[in-house]
mmCIF file of C-alpha atoms in Angstrom:
data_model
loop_
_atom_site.group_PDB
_atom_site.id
_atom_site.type_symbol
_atom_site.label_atom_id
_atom_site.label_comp_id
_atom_site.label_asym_id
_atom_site.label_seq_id
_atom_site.Cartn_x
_atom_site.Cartn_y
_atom_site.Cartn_z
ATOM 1 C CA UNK A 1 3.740 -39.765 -16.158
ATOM 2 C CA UNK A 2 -0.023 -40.964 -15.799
ATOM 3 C CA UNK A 3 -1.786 -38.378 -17.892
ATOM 4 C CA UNK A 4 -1.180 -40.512 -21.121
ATOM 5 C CA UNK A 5 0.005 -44.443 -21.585
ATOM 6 C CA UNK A 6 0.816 -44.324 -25.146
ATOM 7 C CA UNK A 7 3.368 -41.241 -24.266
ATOM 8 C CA UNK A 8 6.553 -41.286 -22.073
ATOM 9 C CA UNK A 9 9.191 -38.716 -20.479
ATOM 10 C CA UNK A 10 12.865 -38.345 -21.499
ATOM 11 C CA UNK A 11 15.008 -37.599 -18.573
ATOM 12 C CA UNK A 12 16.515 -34.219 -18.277
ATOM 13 C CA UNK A 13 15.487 -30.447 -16.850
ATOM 14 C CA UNK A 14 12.848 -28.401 -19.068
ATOM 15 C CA UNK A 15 11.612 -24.765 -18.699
ATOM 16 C CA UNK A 16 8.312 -24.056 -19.495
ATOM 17 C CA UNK A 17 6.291 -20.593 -19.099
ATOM 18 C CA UNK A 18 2.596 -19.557 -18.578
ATOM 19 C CA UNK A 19 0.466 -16.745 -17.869
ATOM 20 C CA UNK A 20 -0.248 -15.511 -14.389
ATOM 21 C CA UNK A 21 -2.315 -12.977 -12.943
ATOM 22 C CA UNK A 22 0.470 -10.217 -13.616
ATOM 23 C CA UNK A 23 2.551 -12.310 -16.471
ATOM 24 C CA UNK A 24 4.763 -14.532 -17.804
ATOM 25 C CA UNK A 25 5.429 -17.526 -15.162
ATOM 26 C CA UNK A 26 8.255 -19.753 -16.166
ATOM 27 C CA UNK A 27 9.200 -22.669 -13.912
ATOM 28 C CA UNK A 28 11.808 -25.597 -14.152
ATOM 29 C CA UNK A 29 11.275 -29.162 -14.084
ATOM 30 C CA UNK A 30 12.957 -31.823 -13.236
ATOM 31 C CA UNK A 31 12.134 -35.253 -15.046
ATOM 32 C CA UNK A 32 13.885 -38.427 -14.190
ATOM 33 C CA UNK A 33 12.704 -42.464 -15.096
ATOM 34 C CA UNK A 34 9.840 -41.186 -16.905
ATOM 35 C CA UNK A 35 8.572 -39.023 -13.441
ATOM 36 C CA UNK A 36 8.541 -35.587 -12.471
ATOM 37 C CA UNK A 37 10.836 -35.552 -9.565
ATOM 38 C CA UNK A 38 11.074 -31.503 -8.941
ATOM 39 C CA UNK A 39 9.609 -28.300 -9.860
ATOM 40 C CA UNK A 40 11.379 -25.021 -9.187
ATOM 41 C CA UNK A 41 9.561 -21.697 -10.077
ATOM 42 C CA UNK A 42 12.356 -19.575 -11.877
ATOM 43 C CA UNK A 43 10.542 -15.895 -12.434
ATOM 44 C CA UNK A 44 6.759 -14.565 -11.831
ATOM 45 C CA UNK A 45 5.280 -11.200 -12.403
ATOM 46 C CA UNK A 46 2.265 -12.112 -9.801
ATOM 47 C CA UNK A 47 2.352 -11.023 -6.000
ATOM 48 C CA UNK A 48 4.696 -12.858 -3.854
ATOM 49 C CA UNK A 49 1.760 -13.835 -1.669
ATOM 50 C CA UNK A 50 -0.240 -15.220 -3.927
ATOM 51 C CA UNK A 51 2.074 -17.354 -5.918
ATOM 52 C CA UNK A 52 3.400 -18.351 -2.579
ATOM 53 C CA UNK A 53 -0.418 -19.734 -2.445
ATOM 54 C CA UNK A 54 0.008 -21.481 -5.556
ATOM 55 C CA UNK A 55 2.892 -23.357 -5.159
ATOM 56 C CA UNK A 56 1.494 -25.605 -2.392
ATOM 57 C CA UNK A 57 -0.049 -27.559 -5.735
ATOM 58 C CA UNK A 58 3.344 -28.491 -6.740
ATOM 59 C CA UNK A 59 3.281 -30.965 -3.956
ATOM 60 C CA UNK A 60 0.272 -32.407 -5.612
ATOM 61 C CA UNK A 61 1.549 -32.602 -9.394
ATOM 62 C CA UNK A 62 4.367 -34.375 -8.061
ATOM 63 C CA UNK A 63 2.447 -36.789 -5.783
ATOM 64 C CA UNK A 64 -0.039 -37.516 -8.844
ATOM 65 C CA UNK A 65 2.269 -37.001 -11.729
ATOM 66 C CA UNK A 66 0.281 -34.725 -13.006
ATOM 67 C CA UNK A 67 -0.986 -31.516 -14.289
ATOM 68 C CA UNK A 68 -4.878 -32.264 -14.030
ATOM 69 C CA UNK A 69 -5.047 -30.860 -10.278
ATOM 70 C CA UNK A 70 -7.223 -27.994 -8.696
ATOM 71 C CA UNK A 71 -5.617 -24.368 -8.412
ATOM 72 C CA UNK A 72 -5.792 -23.179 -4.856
ATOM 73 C CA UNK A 73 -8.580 -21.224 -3.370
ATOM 74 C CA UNK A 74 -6.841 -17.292 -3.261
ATOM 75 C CA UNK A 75 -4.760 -17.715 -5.881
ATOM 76 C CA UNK A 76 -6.740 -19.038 -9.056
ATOM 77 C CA UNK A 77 -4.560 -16.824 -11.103
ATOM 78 C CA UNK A 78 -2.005 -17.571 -10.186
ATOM 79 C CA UNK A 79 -2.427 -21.098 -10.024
ATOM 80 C CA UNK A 80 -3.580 -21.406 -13.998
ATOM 81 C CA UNK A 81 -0.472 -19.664 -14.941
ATOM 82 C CA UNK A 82 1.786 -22.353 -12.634
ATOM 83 C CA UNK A 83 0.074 -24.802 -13.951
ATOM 84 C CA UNK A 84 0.158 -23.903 -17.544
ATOM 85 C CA UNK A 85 4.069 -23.649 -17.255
ATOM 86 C CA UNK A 86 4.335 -27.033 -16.234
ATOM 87 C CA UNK A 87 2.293 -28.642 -18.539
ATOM 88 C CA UNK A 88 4.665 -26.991 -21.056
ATOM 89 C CA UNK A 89 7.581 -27.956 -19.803
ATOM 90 C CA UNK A 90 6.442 -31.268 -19.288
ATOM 91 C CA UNK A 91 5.167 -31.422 -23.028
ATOM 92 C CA UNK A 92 8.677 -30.865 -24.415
ATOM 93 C CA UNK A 93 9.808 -33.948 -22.520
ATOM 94 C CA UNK A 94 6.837 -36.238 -23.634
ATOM 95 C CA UNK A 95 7.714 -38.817 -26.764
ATOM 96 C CA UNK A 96 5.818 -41.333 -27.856
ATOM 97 C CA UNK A 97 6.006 -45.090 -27.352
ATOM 98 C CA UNK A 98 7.120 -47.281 -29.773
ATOM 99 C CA UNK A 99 6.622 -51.049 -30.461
ATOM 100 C CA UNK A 100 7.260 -53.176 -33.495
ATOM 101 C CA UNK A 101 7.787 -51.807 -36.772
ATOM 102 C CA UNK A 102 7.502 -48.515 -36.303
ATOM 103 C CA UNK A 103 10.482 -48.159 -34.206
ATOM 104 C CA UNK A 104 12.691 -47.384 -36.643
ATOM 105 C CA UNK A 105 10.849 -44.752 -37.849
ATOM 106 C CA UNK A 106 9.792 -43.236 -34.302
ATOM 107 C CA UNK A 107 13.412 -43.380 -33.695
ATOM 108 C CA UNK A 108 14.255 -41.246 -36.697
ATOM 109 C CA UNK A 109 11.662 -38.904 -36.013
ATOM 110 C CA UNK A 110 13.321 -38.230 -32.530
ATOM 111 C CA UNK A 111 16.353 -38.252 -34.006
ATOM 112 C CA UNK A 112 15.618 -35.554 -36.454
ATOM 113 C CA UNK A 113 13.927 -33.238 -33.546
ATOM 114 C CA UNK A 114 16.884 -33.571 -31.231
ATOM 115 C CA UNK A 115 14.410 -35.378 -28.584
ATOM 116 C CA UNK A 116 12.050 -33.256 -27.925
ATOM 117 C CA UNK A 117 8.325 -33.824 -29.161
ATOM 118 C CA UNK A 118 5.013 -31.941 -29.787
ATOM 119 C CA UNK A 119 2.214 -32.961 -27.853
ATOM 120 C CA UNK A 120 0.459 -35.933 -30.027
ATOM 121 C CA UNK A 121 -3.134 -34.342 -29.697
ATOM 122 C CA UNK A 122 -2.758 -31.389 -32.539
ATOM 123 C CA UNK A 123 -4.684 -28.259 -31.262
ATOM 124 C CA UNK A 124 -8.310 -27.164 -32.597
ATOM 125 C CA UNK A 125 -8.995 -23.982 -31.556
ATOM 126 C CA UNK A 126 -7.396 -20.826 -33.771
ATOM 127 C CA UNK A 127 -7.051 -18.722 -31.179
ATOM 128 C CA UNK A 128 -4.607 -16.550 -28.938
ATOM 129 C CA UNK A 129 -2.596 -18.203 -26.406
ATOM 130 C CA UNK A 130 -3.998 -17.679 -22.761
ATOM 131 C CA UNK A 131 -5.590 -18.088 -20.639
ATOM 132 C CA UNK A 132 -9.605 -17.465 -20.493
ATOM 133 C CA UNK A 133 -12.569 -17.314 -17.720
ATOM 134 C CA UNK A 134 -15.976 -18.363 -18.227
ATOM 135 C CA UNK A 135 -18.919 -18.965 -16.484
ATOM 136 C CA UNK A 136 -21.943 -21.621 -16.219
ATOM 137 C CA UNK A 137 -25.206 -22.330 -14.546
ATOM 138 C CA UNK A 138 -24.558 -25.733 -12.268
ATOM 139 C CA UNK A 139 -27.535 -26.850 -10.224
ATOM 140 C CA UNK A 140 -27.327 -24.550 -7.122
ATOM 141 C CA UNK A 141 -25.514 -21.716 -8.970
ATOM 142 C CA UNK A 142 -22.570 -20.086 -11.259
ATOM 143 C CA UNK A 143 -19.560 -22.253 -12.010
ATOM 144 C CA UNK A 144 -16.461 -20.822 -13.167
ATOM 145 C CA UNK A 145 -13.386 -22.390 -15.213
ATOM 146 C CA UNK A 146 -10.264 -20.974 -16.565
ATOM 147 C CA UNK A 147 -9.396 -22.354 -20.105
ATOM 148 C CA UNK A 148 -5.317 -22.713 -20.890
ATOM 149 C CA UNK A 149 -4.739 -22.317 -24.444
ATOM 150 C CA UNK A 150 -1.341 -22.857 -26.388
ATOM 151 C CA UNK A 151 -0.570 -23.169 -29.661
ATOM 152 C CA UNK A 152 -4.142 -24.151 -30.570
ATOM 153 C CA UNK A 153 -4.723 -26.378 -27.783
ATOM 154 C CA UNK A 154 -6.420 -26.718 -24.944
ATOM 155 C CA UNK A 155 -3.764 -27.498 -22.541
ATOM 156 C CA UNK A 156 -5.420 -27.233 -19.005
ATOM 157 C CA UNK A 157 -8.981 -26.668 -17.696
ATOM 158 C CA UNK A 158 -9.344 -25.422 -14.100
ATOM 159 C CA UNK A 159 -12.565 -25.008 -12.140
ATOM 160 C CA UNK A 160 -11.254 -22.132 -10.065
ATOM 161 C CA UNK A 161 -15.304 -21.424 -8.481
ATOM 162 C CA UNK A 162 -18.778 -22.777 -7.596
ATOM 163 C CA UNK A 163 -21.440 -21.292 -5.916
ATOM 164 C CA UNK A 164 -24.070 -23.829 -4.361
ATOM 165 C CA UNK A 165 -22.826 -27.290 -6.162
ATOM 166 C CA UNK A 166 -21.550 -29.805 -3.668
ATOM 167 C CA UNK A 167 -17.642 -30.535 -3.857
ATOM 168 C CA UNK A 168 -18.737 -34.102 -4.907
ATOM 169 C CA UNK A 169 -21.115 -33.448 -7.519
ATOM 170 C CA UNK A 170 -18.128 -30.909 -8.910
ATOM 171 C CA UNK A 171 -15.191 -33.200 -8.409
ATOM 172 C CA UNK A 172 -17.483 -36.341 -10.276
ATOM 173 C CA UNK A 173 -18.511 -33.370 -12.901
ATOM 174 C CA UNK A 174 -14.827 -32.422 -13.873
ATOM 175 C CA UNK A 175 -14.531 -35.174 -16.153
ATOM 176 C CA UNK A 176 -16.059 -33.261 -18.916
ATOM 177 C CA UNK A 177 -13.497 -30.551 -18.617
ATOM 178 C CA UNK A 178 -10.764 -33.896 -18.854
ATOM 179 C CA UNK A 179 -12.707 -35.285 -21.804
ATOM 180 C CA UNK A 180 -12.674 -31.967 -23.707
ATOM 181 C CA UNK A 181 -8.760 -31.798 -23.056
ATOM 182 C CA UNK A 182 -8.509 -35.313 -24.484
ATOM 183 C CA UNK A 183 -10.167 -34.630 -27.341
ATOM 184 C CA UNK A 184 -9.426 -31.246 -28.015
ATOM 185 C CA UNK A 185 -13.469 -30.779 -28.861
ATOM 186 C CA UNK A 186 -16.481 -29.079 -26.844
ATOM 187 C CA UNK A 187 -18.298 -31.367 -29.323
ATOM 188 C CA UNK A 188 -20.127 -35.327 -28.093
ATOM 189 C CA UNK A 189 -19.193 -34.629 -24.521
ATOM 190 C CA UNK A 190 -20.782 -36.833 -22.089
ATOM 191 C CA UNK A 191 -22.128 -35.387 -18.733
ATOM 192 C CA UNK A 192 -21.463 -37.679 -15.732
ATOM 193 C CA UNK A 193 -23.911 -39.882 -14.337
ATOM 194 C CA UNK A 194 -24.949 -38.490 -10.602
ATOM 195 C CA UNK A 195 -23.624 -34.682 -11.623
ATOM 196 C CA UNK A 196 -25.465 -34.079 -14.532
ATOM 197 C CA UNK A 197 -26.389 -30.391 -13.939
ATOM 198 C CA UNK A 198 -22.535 -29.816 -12.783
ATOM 199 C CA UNK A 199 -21.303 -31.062 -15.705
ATOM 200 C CA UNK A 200 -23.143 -28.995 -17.942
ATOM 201 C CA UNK A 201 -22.678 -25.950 -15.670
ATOM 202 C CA UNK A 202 -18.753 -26.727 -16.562
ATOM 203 C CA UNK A 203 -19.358 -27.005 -20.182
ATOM 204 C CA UNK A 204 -21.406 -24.490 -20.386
ATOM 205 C CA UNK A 205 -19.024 -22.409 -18.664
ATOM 206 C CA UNK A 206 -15.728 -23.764 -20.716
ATOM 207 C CA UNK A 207 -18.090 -22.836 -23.820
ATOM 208 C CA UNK A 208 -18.107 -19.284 -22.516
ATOM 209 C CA UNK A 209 -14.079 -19.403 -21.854
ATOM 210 C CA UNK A 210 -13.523 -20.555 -25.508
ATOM 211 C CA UNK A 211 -16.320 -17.837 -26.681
ATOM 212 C CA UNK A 212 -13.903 -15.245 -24.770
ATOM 213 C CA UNK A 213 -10.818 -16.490 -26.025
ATOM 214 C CA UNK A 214 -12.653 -16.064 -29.897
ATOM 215 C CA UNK A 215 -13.035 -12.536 -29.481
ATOM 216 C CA UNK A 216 -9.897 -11.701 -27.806
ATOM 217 C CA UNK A 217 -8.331 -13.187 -31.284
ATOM 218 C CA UNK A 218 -10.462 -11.064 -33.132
ATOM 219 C CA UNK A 219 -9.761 -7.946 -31.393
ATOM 220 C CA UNK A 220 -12.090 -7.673 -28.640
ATOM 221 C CA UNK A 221 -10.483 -7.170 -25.073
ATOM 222 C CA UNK A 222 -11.151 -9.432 -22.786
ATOM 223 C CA UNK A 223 -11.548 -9.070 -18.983
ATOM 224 C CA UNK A 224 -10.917 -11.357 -16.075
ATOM 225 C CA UNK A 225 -13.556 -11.489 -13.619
ATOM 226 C CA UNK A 226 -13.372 -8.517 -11.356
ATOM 227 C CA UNK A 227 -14.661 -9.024 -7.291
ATOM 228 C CA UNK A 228 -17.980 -9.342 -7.111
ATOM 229 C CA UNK A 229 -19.570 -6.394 -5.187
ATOM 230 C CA UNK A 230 -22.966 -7.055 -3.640
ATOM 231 C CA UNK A 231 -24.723 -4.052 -4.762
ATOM 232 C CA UNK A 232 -26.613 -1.631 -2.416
ATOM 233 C CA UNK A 233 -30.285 -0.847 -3.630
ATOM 234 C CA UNK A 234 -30.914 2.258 -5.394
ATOM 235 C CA UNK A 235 -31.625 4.793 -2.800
ATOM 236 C CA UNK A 236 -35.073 6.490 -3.673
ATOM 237 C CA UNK A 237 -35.695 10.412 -3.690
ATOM 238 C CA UNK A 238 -37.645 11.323 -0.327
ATOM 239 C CA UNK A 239 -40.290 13.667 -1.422
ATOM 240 C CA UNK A 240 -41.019 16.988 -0.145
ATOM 241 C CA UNK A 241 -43.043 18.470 2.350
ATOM 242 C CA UNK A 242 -45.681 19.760 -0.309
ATOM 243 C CA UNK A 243 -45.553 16.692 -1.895
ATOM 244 C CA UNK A 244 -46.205 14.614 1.305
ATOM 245 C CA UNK A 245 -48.848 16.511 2.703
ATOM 246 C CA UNK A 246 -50.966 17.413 -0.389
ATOM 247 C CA UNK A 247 -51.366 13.353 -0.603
ATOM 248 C CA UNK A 248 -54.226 11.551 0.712
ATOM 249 C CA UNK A 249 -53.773 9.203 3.429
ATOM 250 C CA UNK A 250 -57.100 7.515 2.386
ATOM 251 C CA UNK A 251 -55.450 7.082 -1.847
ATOM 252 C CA UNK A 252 -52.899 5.139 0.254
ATOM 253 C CA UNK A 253 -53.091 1.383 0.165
ATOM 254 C CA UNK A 254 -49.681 0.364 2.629
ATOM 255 C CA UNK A 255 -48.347 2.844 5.065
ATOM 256 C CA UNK A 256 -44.401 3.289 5.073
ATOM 257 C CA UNK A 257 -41.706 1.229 6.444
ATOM 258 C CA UNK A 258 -40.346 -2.063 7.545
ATOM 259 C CA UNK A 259 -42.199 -5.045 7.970
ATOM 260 C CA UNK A 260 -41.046 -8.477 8.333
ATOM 261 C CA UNK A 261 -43.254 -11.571 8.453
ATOM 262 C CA UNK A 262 -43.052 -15.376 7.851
ATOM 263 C CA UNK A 263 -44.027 -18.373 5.870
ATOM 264 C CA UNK A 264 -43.757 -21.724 5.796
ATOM 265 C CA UNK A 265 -41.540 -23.787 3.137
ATOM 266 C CA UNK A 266 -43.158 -27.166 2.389
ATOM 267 C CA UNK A 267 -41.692 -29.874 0.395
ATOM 268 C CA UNK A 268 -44.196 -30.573 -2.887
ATOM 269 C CA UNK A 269 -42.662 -34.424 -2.906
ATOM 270 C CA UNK A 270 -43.673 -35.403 -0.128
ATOM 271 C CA UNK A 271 -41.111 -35.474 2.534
ATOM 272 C CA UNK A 272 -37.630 -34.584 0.498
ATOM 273 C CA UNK A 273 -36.699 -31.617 3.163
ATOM 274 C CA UNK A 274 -38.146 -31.108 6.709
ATOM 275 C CA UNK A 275 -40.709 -27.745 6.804
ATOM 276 C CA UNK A 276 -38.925 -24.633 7.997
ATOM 277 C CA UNK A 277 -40.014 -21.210 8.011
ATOM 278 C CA UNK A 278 -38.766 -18.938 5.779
ATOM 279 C CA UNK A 279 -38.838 -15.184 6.779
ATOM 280 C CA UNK A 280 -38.310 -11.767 4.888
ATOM 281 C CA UNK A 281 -38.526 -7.785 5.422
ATOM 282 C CA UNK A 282 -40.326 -6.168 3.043
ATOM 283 C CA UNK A 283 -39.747 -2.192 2.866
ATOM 284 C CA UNK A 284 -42.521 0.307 1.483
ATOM 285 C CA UNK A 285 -42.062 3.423 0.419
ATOM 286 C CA UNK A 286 -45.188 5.946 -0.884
ATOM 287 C CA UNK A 287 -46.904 2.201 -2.076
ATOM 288 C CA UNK A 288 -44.146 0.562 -3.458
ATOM 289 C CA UNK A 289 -41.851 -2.375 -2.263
ATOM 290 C CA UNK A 290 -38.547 -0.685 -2.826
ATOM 291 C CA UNK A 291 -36.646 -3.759 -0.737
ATOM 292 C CA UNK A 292 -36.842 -7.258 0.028
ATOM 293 C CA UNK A 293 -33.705 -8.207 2.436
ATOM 294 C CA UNK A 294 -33.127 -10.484 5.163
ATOM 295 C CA UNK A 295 -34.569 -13.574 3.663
ATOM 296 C CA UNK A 296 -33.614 -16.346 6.117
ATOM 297 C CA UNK A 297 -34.627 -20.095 7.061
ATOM 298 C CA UNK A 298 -35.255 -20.617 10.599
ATOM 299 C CA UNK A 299 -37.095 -23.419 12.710
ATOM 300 C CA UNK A 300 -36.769 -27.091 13.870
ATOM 301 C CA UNK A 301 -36.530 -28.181 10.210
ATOM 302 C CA UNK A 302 -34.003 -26.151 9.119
ATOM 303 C CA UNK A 303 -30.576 -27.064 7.863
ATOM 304 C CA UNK A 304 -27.701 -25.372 6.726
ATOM 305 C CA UNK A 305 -28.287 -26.873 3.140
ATOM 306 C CA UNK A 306 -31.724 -24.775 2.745
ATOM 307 C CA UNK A 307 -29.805 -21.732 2.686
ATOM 308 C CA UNK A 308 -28.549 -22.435 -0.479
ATOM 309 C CA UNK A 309 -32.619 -23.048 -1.911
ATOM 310 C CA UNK A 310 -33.458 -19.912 -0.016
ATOM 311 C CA UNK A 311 -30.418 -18.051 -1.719
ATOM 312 C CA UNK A 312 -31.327 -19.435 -5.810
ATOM 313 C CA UNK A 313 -35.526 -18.316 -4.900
ATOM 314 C CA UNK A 314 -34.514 -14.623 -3.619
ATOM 315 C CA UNK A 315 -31.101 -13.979 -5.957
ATOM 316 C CA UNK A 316 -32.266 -16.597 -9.087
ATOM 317 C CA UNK A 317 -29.585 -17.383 -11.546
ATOM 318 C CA UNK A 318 -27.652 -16.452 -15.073
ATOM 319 C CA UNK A 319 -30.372 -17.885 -16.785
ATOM 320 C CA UNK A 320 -33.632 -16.831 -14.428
ATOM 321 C CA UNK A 321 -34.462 -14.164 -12.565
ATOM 322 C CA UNK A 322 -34.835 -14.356 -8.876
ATOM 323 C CA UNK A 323 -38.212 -13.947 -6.774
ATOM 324 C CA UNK A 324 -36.682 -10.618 -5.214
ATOM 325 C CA UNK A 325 -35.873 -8.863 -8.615
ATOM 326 C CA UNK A 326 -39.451 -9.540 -10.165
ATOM 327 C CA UNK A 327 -41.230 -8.155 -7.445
ATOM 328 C CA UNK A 328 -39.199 -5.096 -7.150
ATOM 329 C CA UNK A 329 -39.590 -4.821 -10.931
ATOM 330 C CA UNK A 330 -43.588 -5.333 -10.980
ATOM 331 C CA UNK A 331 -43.827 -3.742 -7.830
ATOM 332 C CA UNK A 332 -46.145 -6.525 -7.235
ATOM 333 C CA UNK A 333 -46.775 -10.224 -6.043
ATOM 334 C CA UNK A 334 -48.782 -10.945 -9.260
ATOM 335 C CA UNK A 335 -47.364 -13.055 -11.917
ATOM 336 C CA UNK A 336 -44.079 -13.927 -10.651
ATOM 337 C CA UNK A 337 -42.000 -16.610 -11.836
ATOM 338 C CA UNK A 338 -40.596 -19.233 -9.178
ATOM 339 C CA UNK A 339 -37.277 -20.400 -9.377
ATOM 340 C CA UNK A 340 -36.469 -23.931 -11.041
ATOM 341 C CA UNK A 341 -34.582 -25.715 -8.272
ATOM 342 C CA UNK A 342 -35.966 -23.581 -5.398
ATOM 343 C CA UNK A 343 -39.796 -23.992 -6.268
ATOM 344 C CA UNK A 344 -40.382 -24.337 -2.815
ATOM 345 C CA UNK A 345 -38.682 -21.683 -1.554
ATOM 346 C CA UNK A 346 -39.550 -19.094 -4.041
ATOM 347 C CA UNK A 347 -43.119 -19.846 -3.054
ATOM 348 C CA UNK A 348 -42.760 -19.381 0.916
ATOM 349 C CA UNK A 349 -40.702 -16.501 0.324
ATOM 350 C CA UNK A 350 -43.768 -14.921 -1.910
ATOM 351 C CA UNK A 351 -46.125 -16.002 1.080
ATOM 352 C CA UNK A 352 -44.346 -14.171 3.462
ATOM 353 C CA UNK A 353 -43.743 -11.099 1.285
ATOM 354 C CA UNK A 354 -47.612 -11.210 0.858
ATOM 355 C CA UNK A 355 -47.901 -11.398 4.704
ATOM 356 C CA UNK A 356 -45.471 -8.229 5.145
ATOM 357 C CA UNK A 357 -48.142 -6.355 2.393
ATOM 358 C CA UNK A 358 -51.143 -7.617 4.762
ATOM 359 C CA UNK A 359 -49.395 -6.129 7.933
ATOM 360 C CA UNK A 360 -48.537 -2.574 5.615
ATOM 361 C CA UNK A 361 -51.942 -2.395 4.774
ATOM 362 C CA UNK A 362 -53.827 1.182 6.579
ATOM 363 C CA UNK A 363 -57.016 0.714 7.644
ATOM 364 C CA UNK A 364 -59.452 3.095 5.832
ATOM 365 C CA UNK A 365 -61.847 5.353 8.197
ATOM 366 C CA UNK A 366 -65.445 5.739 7.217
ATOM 367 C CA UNK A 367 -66.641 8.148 7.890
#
């Protein structure tokens, strides 16, 4: 096995269990000359489809020899708790190395525990076996991680979701979930170099898992993340015909509907993106903006990659709020935050939700 050179595998079949989406997942393995030569899953309460899903990684712990592999996209569930069972099973087969003069007593030690071996790196964390979500600002959005914990340890750390970081950035950035299973500590963890705001979104996200897994020890039900739902904006009362007429026309500032207008996104360094314009539709209702919806890129500079900027200035993240929900909330352009790592865009898309308000604006009569 390559997951630790001071440990090594005794040959025979172990059963190990986890803790799938609907339960208990127990699997068989088959070790042989210190390698994992099969894997048979023996029971799972999960749906066939999806643990069908997850068993194409079994292909990959045996290519790698080991357990430190991604779930699969569709089944994260179901791939923690498959995942988790191996790594137990495996961790009855590990013992340690021995050399020199403590042998003997190595030998004895075996001896006395009929082969089989706890995992050397003693657990840390006093809480329930499971396994525990949590999530984490990386640099273009929300990371996710599931957190395997048994018997006090820290057995497997998954990154089952990302939303904006490049696959590089996250695959460099999943050493710190590696060093914290190593260690068995969230504590002197170093980010890696080229993925620095990954690797914090990850521990800040594993921080939240273990936070989870606290209160679930002390009582507190926990919840797996349910399917996000992209929420509809709240519909606003239409007022009546009394109401309607008895107002002014000339008290009105911006008359009522749709309007959609443009601006252009500039890079402030100098040349690190191409210009593009940035476009939004700005609804008003009895002088308020009560939506801000179809902010897009468009143009010759444009690139798939901006949509990602364009998405963190209009939505913002766990830790700021975006362009779209301050204005909504102010009901004006005044005073709103841009987004840190979408300066750019938050500011064209404020342009062009001023240029909406100019085109909304009713020209007064004098009389």
């Amino acid at each position: 096995m390559a997951e630790d050179k001071d440990q090594t595998c005794k040959d025979g079949t172990y059963y190990g269990t986890g803790t799938g989406f609907g339960g208990t997942v127990k699997v068989k393995v088959v070790i042989k000359d210190n390698k994992i030569k099969s894997i048979e899953i023996v029971e799972h309460q999960d749906g066939s489809s999806y643990m069908q899903k997850a068993s194409a990684l079994i292909s990959t712990v045996i290519e790698k020899q080991s357990t430190n592999v991604d779930g699969v996209s569709g089944a994260t569930y179901s791939s923690a708790g498959l995942i988790e069972a191996i790594r137990n099973a495996v961790d009855q087969a590990k013992t340690t190395k021995t050399t020199g003069d403590n042998k003997k007593e190595t030998e004895k030690k075996n001896n006395d525990t009929s082969g089989t071996v706890t995992p050397q790196v003693t657990g840390k964390f006093p809480y329930k076996d499971g396994i525990y979500y949590g999530t984490g600002e990386g640099y273009m959005g929300d990371i996710t991680v599931a957190v395997v914990i048994q018997n006090k340890t820290v057995t497997s750390i998954l990154v089952t979701e990302t939303d904006g970081d490049g696959e590089e950035f996250v695959k460099k950035a999943k050493a710190v979930a590696d060093q914290i299973v190593k260690k068995q500590s969230t504590r002197k963890i170093d980010t890696v170099s080229g993925a620095t705001y990954s690797s914090k979104g990850i521990l800040e996200a594993i921080k939240d898992a273990l936070n989870h897994a606290k209160e679930a020890t002390n009582g507190k039900e926990t919840e797996k993340p349910a399917e996000t739902e992209t929420q509809k904006p709240a519909e606003t009362e239409k007022p009546s015909e009394s109401e309607s007429s008895s107002e002014s026309e000339k008290e009105r500032v911006y008359a009522d509907g749709d309007y959609t207008a443009s601006a252009t996104c500039t890079s402030s360094d100098g040349g690190a993106f191409d210009d593009y314009t940035l476009t939004a539709t700005v609804t008003i209702k009895d002088d308020k903006i009560t939506a801000i919806t179809n902010v897009a890129g468009s143009g010759a500079g444009y690139v798939a990659a901006d949509a990602l900027y364009i998405k963190r200035a209009a939505e913002g993240t766990r830790k700021a709020q975006g362009v779209v929900a301050q204005v909504l909330a102010k009901n004006s352009l005044d005073e709103i935050d841009v987004v840190s790592g979408a300066t750019c865009s938050s500011s064209a898309l404020l342009e062009a939700c001023r240029q909406a308000l100019e085109s909304a604006k009713i020209v007064q009569q004098s009389e």
